[in-house]
JSON list of C-alpha atoms in Angstrom, two decimals:
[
{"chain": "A", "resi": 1239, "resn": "UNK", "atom": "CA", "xyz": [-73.12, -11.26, 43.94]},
{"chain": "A", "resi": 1240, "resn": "UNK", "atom": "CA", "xyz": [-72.29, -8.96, 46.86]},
{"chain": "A", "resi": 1241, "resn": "UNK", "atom": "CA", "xyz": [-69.37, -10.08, 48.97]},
{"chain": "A", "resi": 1242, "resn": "UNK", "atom": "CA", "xyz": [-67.90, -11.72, 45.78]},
{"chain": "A", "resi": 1243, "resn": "UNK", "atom": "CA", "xyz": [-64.74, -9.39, 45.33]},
{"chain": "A", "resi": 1244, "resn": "UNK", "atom": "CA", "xyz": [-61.95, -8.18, 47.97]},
{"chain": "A", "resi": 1245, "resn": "UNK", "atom": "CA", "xyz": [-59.25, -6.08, 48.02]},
{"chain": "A", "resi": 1246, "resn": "UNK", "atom": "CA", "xyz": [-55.70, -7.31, 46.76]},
{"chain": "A", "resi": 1247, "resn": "UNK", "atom": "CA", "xyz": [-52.60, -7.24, 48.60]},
{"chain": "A", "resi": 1248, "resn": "UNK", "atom": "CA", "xyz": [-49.82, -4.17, 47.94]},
{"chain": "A", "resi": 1249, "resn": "UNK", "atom": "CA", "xyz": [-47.02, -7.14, 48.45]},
{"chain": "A", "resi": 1250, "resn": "UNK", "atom": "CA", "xyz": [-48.54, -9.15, 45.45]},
{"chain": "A", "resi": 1251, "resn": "UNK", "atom": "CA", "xyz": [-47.06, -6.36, 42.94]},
{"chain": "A", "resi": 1252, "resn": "UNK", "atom": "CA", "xyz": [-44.49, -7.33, 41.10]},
{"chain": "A", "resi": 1253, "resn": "UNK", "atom": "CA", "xyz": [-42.05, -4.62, 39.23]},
{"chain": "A", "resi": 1254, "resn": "UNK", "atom": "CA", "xyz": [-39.63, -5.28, 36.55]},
{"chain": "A", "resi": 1255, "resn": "UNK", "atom": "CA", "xyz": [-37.16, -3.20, 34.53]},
{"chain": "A", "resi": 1256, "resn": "UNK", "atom": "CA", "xyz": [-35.53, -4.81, 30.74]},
{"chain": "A", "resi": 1257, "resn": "UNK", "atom": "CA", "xyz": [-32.20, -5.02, 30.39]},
{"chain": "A", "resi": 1258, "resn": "UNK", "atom": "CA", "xyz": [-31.03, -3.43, 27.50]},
{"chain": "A", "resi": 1259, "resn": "UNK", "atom": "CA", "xyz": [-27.52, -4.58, 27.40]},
{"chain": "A", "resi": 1260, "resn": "UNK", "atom": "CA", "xyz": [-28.11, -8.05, 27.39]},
{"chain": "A", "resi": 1261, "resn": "UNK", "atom": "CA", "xyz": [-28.15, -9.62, 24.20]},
{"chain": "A", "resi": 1262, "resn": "UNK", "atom": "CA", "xyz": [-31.95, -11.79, 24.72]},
{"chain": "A", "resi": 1263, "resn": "UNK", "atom": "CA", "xyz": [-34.61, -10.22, 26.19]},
{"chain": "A", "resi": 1264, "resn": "UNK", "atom": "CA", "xyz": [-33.98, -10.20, 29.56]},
{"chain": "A", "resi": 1265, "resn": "UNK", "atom": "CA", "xyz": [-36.32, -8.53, 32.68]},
{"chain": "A", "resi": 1266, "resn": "UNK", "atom": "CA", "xyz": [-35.07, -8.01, 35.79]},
{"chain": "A", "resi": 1267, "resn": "UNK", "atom": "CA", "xyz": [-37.12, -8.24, 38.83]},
{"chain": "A", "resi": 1268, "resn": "UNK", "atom": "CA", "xyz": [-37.21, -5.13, 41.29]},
{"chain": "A", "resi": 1269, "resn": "UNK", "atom": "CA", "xyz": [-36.29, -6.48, 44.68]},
{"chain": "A", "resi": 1270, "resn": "UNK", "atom": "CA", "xyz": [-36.60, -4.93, 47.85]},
{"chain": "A", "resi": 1271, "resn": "UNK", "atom": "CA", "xyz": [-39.78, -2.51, 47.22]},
{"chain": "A", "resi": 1272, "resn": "UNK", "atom": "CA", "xyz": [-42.20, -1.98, 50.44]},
{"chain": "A", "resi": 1273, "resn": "UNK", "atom": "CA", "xyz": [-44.61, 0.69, 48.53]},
{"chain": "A", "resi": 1274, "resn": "UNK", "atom": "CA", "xyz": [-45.24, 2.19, 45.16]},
{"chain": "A", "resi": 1275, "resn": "UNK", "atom": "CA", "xyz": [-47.61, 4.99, 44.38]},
{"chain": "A", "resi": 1276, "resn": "UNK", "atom": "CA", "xyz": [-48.93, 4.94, 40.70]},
{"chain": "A", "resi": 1277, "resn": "UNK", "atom": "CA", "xyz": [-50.45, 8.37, 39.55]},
{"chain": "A", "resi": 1278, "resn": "UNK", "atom": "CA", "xyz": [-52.52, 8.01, 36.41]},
{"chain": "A", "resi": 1279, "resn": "UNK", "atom": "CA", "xyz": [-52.64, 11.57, 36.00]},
{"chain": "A", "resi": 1280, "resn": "UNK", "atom": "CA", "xyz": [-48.95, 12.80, 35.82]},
{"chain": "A", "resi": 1281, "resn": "UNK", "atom": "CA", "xyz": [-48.44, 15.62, 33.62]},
{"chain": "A", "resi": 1282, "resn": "UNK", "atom": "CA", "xyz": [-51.91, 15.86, 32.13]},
{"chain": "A", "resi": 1283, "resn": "UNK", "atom": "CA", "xyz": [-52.77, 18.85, 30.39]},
{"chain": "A", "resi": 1284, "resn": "UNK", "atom": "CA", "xyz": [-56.14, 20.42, 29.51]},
{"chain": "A", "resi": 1285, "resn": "UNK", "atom": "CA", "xyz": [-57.42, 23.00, 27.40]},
{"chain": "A", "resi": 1286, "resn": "UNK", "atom": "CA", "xyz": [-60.18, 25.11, 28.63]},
{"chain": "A", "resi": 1287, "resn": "UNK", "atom": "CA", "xyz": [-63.14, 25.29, 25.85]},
{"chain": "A", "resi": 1288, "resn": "UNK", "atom": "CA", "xyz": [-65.29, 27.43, 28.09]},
{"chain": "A", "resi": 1289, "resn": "UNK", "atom": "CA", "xyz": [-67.14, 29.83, 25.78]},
{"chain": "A", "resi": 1290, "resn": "UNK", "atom": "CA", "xyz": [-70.41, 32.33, 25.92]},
{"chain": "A", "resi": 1291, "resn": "UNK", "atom": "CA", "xyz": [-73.12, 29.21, 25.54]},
{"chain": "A", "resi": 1292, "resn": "UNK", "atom": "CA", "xyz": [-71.10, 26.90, 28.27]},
{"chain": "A", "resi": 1293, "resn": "UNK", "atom": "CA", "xyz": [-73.95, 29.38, 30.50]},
{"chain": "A", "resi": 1294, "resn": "UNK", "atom": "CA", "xyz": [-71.50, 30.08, 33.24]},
{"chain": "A", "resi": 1295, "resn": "UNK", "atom": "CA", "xyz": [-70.26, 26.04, 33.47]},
{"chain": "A", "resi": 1296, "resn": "UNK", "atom": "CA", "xyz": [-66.60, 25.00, 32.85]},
{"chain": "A", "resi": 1297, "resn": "UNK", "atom": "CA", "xyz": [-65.45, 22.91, 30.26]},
{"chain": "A", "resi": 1298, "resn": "UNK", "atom": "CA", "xyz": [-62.51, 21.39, 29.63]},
{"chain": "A", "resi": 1299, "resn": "UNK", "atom": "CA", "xyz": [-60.41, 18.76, 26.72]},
{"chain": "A", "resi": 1300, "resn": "UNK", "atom": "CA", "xyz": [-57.92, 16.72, 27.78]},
{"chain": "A", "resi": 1301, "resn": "UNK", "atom": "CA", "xyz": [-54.82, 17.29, 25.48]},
{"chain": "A", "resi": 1302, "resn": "UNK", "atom": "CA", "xyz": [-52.20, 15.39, 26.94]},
{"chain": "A", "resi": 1303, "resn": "UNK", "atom": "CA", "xyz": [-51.95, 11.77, 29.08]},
{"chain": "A", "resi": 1304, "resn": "UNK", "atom": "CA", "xyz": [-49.38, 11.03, 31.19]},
{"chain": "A", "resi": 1305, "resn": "UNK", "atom": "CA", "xyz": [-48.28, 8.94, 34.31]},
{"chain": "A", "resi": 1306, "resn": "UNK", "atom": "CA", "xyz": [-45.74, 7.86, 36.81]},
{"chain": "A", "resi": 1307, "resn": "UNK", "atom": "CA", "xyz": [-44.73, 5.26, 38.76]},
{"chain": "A", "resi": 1308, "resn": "UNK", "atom": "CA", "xyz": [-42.94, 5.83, 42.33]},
{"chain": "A", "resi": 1309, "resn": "UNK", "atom": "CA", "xyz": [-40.97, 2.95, 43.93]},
{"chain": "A", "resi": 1310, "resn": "UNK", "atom": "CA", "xyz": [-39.56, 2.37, 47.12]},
{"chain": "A", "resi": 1311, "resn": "UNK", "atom": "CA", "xyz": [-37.52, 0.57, 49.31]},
{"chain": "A", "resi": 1312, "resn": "UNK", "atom": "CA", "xyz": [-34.79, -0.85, 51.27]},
{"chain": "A", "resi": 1313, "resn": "UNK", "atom": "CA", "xyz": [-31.66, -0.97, 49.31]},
{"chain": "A", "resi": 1314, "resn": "UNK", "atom": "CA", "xyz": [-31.01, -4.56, 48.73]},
{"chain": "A", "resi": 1315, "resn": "UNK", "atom": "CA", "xyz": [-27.54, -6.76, 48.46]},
{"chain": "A", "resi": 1316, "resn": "UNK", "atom": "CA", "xyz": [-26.71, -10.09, 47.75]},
{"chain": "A", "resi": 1317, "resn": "UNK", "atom": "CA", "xyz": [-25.22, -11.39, 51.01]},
{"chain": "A", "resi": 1318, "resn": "UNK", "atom": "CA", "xyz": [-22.34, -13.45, 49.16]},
{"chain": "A", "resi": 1319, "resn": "UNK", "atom": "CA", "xyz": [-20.79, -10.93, 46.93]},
{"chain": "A", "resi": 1320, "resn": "UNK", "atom": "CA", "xyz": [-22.13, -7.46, 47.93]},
{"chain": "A", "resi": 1321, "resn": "UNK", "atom": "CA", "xyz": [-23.65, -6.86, 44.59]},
{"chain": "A", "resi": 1322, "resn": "UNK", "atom": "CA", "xyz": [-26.60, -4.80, 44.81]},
{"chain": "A", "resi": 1323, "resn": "UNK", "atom": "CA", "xyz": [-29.78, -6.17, 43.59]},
{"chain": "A", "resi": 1324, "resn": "UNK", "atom": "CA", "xyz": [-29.63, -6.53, 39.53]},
{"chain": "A", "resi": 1325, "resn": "UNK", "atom": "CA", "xyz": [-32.59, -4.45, 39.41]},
{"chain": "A", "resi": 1326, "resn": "UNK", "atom": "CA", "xyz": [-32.07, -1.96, 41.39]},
{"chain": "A", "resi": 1327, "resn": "UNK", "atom": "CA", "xyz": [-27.93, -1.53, 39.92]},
{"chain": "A", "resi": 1328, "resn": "UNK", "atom": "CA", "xyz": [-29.77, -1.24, 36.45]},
{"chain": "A", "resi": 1329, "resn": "UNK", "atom": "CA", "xyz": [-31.51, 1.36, 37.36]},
{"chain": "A", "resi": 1330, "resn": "UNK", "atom": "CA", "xyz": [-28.93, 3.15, 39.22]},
{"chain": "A", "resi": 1331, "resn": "UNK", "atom": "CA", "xyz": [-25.70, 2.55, 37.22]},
{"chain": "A", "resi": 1332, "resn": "UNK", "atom": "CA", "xyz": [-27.35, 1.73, 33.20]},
{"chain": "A", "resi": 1333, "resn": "UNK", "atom": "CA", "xyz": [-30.93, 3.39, 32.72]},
{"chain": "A", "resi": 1334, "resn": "UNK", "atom": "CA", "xyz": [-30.63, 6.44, 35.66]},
{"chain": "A", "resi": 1335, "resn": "UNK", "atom": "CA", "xyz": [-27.09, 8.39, 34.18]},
{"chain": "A", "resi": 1336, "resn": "UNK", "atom": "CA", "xyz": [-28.71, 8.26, 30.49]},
{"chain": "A", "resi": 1337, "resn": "UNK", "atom": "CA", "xyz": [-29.75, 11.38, 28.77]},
{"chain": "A", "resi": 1338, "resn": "UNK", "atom": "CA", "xyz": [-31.42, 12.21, 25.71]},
{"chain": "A", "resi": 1339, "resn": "UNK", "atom": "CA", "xyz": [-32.71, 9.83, 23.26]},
{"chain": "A", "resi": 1340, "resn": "UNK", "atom": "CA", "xyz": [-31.06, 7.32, 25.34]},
{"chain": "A", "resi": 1341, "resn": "UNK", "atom": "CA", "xyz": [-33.05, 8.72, 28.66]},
{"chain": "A", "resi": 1342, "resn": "UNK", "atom": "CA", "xyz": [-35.99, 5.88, 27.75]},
{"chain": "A", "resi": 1343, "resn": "UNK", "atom": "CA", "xyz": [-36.19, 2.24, 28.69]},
{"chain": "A", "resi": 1344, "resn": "UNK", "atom": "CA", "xyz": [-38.99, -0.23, 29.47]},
{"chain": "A", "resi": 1345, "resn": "UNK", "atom": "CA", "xyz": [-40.52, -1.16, 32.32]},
{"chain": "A", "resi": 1346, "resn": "UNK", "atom": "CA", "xyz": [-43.24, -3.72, 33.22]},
{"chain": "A", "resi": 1347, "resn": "UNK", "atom": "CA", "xyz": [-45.17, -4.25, 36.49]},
{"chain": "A", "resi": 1348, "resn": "UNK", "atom": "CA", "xyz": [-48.21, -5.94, 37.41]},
{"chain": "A", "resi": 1349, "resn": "UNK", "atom": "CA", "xyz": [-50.37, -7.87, 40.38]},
{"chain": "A", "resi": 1350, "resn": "UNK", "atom": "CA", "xyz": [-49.40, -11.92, 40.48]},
{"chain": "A", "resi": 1351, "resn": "UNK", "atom": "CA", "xyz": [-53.41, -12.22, 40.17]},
{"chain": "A", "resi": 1352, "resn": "UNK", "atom": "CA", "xyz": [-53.26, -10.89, 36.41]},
{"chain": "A", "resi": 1353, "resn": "UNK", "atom": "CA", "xyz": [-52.19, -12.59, 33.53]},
{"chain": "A", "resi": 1354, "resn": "UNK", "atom": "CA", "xyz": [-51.00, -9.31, 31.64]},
{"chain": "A", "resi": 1355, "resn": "UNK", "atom": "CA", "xyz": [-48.22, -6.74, 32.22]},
{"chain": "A", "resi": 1356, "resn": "UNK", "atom": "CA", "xyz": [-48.36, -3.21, 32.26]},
{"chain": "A", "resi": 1357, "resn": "UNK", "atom": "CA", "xyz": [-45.70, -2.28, 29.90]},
{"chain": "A", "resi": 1358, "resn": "UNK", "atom": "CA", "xyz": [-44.34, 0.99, 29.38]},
{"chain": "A", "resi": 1359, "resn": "UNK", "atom": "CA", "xyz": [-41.70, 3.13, 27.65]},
{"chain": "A", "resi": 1360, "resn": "UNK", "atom": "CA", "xyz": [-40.44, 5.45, 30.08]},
{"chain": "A", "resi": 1361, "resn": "UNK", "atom": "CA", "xyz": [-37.47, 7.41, 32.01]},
{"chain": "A", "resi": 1362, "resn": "UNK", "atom": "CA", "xyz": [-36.43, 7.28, 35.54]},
{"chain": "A", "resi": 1363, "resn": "UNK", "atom": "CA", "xyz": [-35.41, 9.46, 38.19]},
{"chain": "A", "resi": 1364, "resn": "UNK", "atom": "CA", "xyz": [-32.81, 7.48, 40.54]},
{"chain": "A", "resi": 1365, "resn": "UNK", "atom": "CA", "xyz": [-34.22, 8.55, 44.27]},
{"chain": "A", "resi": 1366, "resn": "UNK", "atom": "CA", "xyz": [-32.08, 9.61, 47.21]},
{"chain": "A", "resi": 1367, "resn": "UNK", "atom": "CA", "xyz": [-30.85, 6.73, 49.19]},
{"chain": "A", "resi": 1368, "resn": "UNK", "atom": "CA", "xyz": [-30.26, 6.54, 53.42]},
{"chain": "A", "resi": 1369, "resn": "UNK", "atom": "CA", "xyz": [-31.17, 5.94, 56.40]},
{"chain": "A", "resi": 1370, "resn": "UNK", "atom": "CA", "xyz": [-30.25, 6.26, 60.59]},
{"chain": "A", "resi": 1371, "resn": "UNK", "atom": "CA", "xyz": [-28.25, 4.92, 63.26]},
{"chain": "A", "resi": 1372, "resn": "UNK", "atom": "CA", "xyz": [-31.19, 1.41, 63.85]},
{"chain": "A", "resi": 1373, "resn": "UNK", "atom": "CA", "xyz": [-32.54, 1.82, 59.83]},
{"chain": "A", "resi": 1374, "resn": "UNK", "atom": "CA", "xyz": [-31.87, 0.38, 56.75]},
{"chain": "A", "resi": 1375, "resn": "UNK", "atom": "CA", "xyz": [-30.79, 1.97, 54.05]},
{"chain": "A", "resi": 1376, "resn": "UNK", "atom": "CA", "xyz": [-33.36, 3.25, 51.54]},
{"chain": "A", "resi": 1377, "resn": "UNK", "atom": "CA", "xyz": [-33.34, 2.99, 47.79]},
{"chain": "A", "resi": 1378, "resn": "UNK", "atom": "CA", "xyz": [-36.16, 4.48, 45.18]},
{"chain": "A", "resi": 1379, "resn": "UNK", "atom": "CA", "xyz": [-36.97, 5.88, 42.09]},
{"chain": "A", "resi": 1380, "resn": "UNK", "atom": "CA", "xyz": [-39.39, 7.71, 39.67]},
{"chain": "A", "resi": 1381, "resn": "UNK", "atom": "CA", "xyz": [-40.55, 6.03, 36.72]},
{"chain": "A", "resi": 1382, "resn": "UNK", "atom": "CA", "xyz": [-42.93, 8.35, 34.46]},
{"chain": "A", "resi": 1383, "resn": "UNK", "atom": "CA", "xyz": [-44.36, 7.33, 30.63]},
{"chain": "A", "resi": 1384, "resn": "UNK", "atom": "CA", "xyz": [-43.39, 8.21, 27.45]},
{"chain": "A", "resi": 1385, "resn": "UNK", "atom": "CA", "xyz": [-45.93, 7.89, 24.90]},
{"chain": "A", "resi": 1386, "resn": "UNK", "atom": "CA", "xyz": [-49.20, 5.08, 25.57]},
{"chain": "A", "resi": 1387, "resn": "UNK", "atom": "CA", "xyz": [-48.84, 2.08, 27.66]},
{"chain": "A", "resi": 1388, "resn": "UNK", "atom": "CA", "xyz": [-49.59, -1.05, 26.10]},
{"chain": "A", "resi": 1389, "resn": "UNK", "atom": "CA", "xyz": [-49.54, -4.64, 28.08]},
{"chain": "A", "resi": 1390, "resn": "UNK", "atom": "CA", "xyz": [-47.86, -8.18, 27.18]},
{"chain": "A", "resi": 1391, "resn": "UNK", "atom": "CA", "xyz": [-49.01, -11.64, 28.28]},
{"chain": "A", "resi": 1392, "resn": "UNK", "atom": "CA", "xyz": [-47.25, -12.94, 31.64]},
{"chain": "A", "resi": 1393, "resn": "UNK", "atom": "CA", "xyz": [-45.43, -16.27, 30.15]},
{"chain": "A", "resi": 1394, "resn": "UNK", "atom": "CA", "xyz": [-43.97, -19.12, 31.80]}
]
């Protein structure tokens, strides 16, 4: 049926981050993103199997998957108390400083048309944050996968 699908809308994404130091499971929206950049193809690696009877064509195996997950924004406070968004201090004050096995924390995102969430174990790379004289400030940050996504059914 041609003409039956269209494009979706970059707004309609919807990025969350768990809490880990709350005692239920507890997901904290993202707020403040304007654009994201997901790159299926993060540190791939391939192993050339090229030999004598490939007759002069390449060949490759993939050996390793990987991908990442850019967000960014305007750095976002709650007008009342000054508290920066509870997503964005998560990821700057609980999940970004940790190292080692601790480095890892899950994240979810997903389009409000779909009735399943992305879900992967990752790490993050807290962005740089700033901005000029008529600008608001910026915030972002660098969310790649560790080990294979899997998804969860969106509830409530």
């Amino acid at each position: 049926m041609a003409g039956s699908t269209r494009p979706i809308d970059a707004r309609g994404w919807i990025f969350e981050v768990e809490d880990l130091t709350a005692t239920d499971e507890t997901w904290l929206p993202i707020a403040g993103l304007t654009t994201f950049n997901h790159n299926p193809a993060e540190n791939e690696e391939t192993a050339e199997t090229t030999a004598f009877e490939s007759d002069g064509y390449y060949e490759e195996d993939v050996m390793q998957r990987g991908a990442s997950l850019s967000i960014e924004g305007q750095y976002r406070i709650d007008k009342g108390t000054g508290e920066q968004d509870p997503g964005q201090a998560y990821i700057d004050t609980e999940w970004g400083p940790r190292v080692g096995i601790e480095s890892r924390n899950p994240i979810r995102w997903r389009h409000k048309s779909q009735s399943k969430w992305v879900v992967w174990d990752a790490t993050v790379t807290p962005g740089e944050q700033g901005g000029g004289t008529n600008e608001k400030t910026t915030w972002s940050a660098t969310i790649r996968r560790s080990g294979a996504p899997s998804t969860a059914e969106v509830s409530g």
